[in-house]
Short mmCIF file of C-alpha atoms in Angstrom, two decimals:
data_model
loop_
_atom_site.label_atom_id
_atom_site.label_comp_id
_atom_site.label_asym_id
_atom_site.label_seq_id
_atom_site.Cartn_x
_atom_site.Cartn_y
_atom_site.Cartn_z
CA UNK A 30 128.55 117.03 95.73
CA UNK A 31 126.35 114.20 97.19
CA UNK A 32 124.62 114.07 99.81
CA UNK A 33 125.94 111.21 101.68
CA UNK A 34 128.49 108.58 100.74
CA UNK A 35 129.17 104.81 101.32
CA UNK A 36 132.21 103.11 102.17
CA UNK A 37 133.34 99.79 102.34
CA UNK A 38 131.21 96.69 102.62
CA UNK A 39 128.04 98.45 102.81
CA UNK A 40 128.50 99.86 99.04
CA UNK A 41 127.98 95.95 98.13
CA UNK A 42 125.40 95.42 100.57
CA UNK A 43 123.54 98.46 99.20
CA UNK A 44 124.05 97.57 95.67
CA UNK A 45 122.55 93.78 96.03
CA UNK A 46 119.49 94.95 98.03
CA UNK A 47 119.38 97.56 95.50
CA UNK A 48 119.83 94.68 92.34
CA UNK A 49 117.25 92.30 94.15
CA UNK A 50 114.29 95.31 94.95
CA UNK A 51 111.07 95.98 93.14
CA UNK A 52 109.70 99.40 91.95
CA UNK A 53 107.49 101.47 94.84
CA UNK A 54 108.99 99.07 97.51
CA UNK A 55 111.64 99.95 99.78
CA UNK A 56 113.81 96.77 100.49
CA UNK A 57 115.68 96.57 103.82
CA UNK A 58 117.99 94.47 105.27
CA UNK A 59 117.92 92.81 108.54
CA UNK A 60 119.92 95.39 110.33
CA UNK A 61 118.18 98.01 108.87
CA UNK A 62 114.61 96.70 110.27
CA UNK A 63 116.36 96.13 113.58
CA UNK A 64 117.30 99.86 113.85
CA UNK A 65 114.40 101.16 112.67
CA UNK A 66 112.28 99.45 115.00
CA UNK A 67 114.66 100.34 117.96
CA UNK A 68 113.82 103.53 117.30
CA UNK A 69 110.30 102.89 118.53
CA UNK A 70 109.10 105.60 115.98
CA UNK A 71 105.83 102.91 114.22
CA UNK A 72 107.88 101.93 111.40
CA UNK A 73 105.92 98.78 109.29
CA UNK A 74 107.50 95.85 107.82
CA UNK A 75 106.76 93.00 106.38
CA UNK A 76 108.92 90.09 105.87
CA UNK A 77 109.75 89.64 101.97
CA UNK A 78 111.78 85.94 102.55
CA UNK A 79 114.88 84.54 101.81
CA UNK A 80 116.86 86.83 99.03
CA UNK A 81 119.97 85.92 97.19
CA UNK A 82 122.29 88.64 97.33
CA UNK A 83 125.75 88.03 95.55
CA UNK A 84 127.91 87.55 97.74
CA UNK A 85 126.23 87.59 100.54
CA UNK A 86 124.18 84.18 100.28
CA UNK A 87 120.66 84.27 101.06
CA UNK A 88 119.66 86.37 104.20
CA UNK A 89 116.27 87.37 105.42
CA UNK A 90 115.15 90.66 103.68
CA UNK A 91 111.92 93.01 104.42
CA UNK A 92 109.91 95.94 103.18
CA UNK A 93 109.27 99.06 104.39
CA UNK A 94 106.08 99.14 103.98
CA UNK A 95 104.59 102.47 106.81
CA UNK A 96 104.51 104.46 109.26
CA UNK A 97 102.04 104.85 112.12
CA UNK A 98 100.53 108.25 111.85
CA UNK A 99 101.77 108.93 108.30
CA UNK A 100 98.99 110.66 106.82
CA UNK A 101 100.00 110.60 103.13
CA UNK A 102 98.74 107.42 100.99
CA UNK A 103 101.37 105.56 99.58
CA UNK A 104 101.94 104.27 95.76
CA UNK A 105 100.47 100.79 95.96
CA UNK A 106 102.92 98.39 95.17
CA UNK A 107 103.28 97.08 91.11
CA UNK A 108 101.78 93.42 91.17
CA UNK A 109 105.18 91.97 89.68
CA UNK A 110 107.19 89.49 91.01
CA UNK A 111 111.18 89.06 90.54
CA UNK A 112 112.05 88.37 86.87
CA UNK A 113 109.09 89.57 85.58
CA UNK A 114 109.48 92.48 83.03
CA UNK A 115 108.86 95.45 85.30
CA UNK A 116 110.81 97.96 83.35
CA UNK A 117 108.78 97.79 80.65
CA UNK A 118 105.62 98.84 83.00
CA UNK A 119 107.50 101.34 84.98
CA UNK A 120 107.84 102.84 81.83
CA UNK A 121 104.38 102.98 80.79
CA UNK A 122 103.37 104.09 83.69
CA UNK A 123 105.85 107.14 83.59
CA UNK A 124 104.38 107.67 79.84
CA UNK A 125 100.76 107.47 81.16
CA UNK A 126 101.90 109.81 83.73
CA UNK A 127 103.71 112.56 81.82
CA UNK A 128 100.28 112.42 78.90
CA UNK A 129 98.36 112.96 81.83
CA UNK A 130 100.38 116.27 83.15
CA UNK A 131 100.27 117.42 79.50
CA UNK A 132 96.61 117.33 79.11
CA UNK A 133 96.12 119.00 82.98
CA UNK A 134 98.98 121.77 81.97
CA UNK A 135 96.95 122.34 78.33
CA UNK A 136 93.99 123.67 79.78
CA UNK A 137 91.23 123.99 77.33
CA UNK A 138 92.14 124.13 73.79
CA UNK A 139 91.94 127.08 71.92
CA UNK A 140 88.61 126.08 70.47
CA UNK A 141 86.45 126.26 73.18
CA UNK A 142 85.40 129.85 74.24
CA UNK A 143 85.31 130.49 77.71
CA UNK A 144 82.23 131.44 79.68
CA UNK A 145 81.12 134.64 79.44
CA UNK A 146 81.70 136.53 83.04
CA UNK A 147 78.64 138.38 84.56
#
């Protein structure tokens, strides 16, 4: 069952801004950053440009890129640019990142001996 669901225009809208992202960001439409900020709640953008989304022609876009007071770092950013080959570094990051769970889940291998306890 999901969690929410989309109807009407907004599936397209949702789709292109979805199509026309990068990884780690969080692409928002005008309307979007216009709400958000009305909410008066320290939400950051930043103005990304001009995007072409199908159908849509080219409209200002932004990122979400904060929150005032959020305390948690966030995942810097990818330094890719549209049409680069991003895919192929998400997935080596998500490789990296799996190898590195594996060795921290391992523990010490079965030749070391542990320290004797007093």
């Amino acid at each position: 069952m999901p969690r929410y669901c989309l109807f009407g225009d907004t599936v397209n809208t949702a789709s292109r801004m979805e199509s026309t992202g990068l990884p780690y960001r969080i692409h928002a439409s005008r309307s979007t950053v216009e709400a958000l900020l009305g909410l008066d709640e320290g939400y950051e953008v930043a103005v990304r440009g001009q995007t072409e989304l199908k159908g849509k022609g080219i409209q200002e876009t932004y990122w979400l890129v904060g929150k005032a007071g959020f305390p948690r770092p966030l995942p810097a950013p990818l330094p890719i640019k549209p049409g680069d080959p991003w895919r192929d570094l998400i997935n080596q990051e998500i490789k990296a990142a799996f190898a590195r769970a594996r060795q921290g889940a391992a523990g010490p291998s079965s030749s070391e001996e542990a320290p004797a306890q007093p």
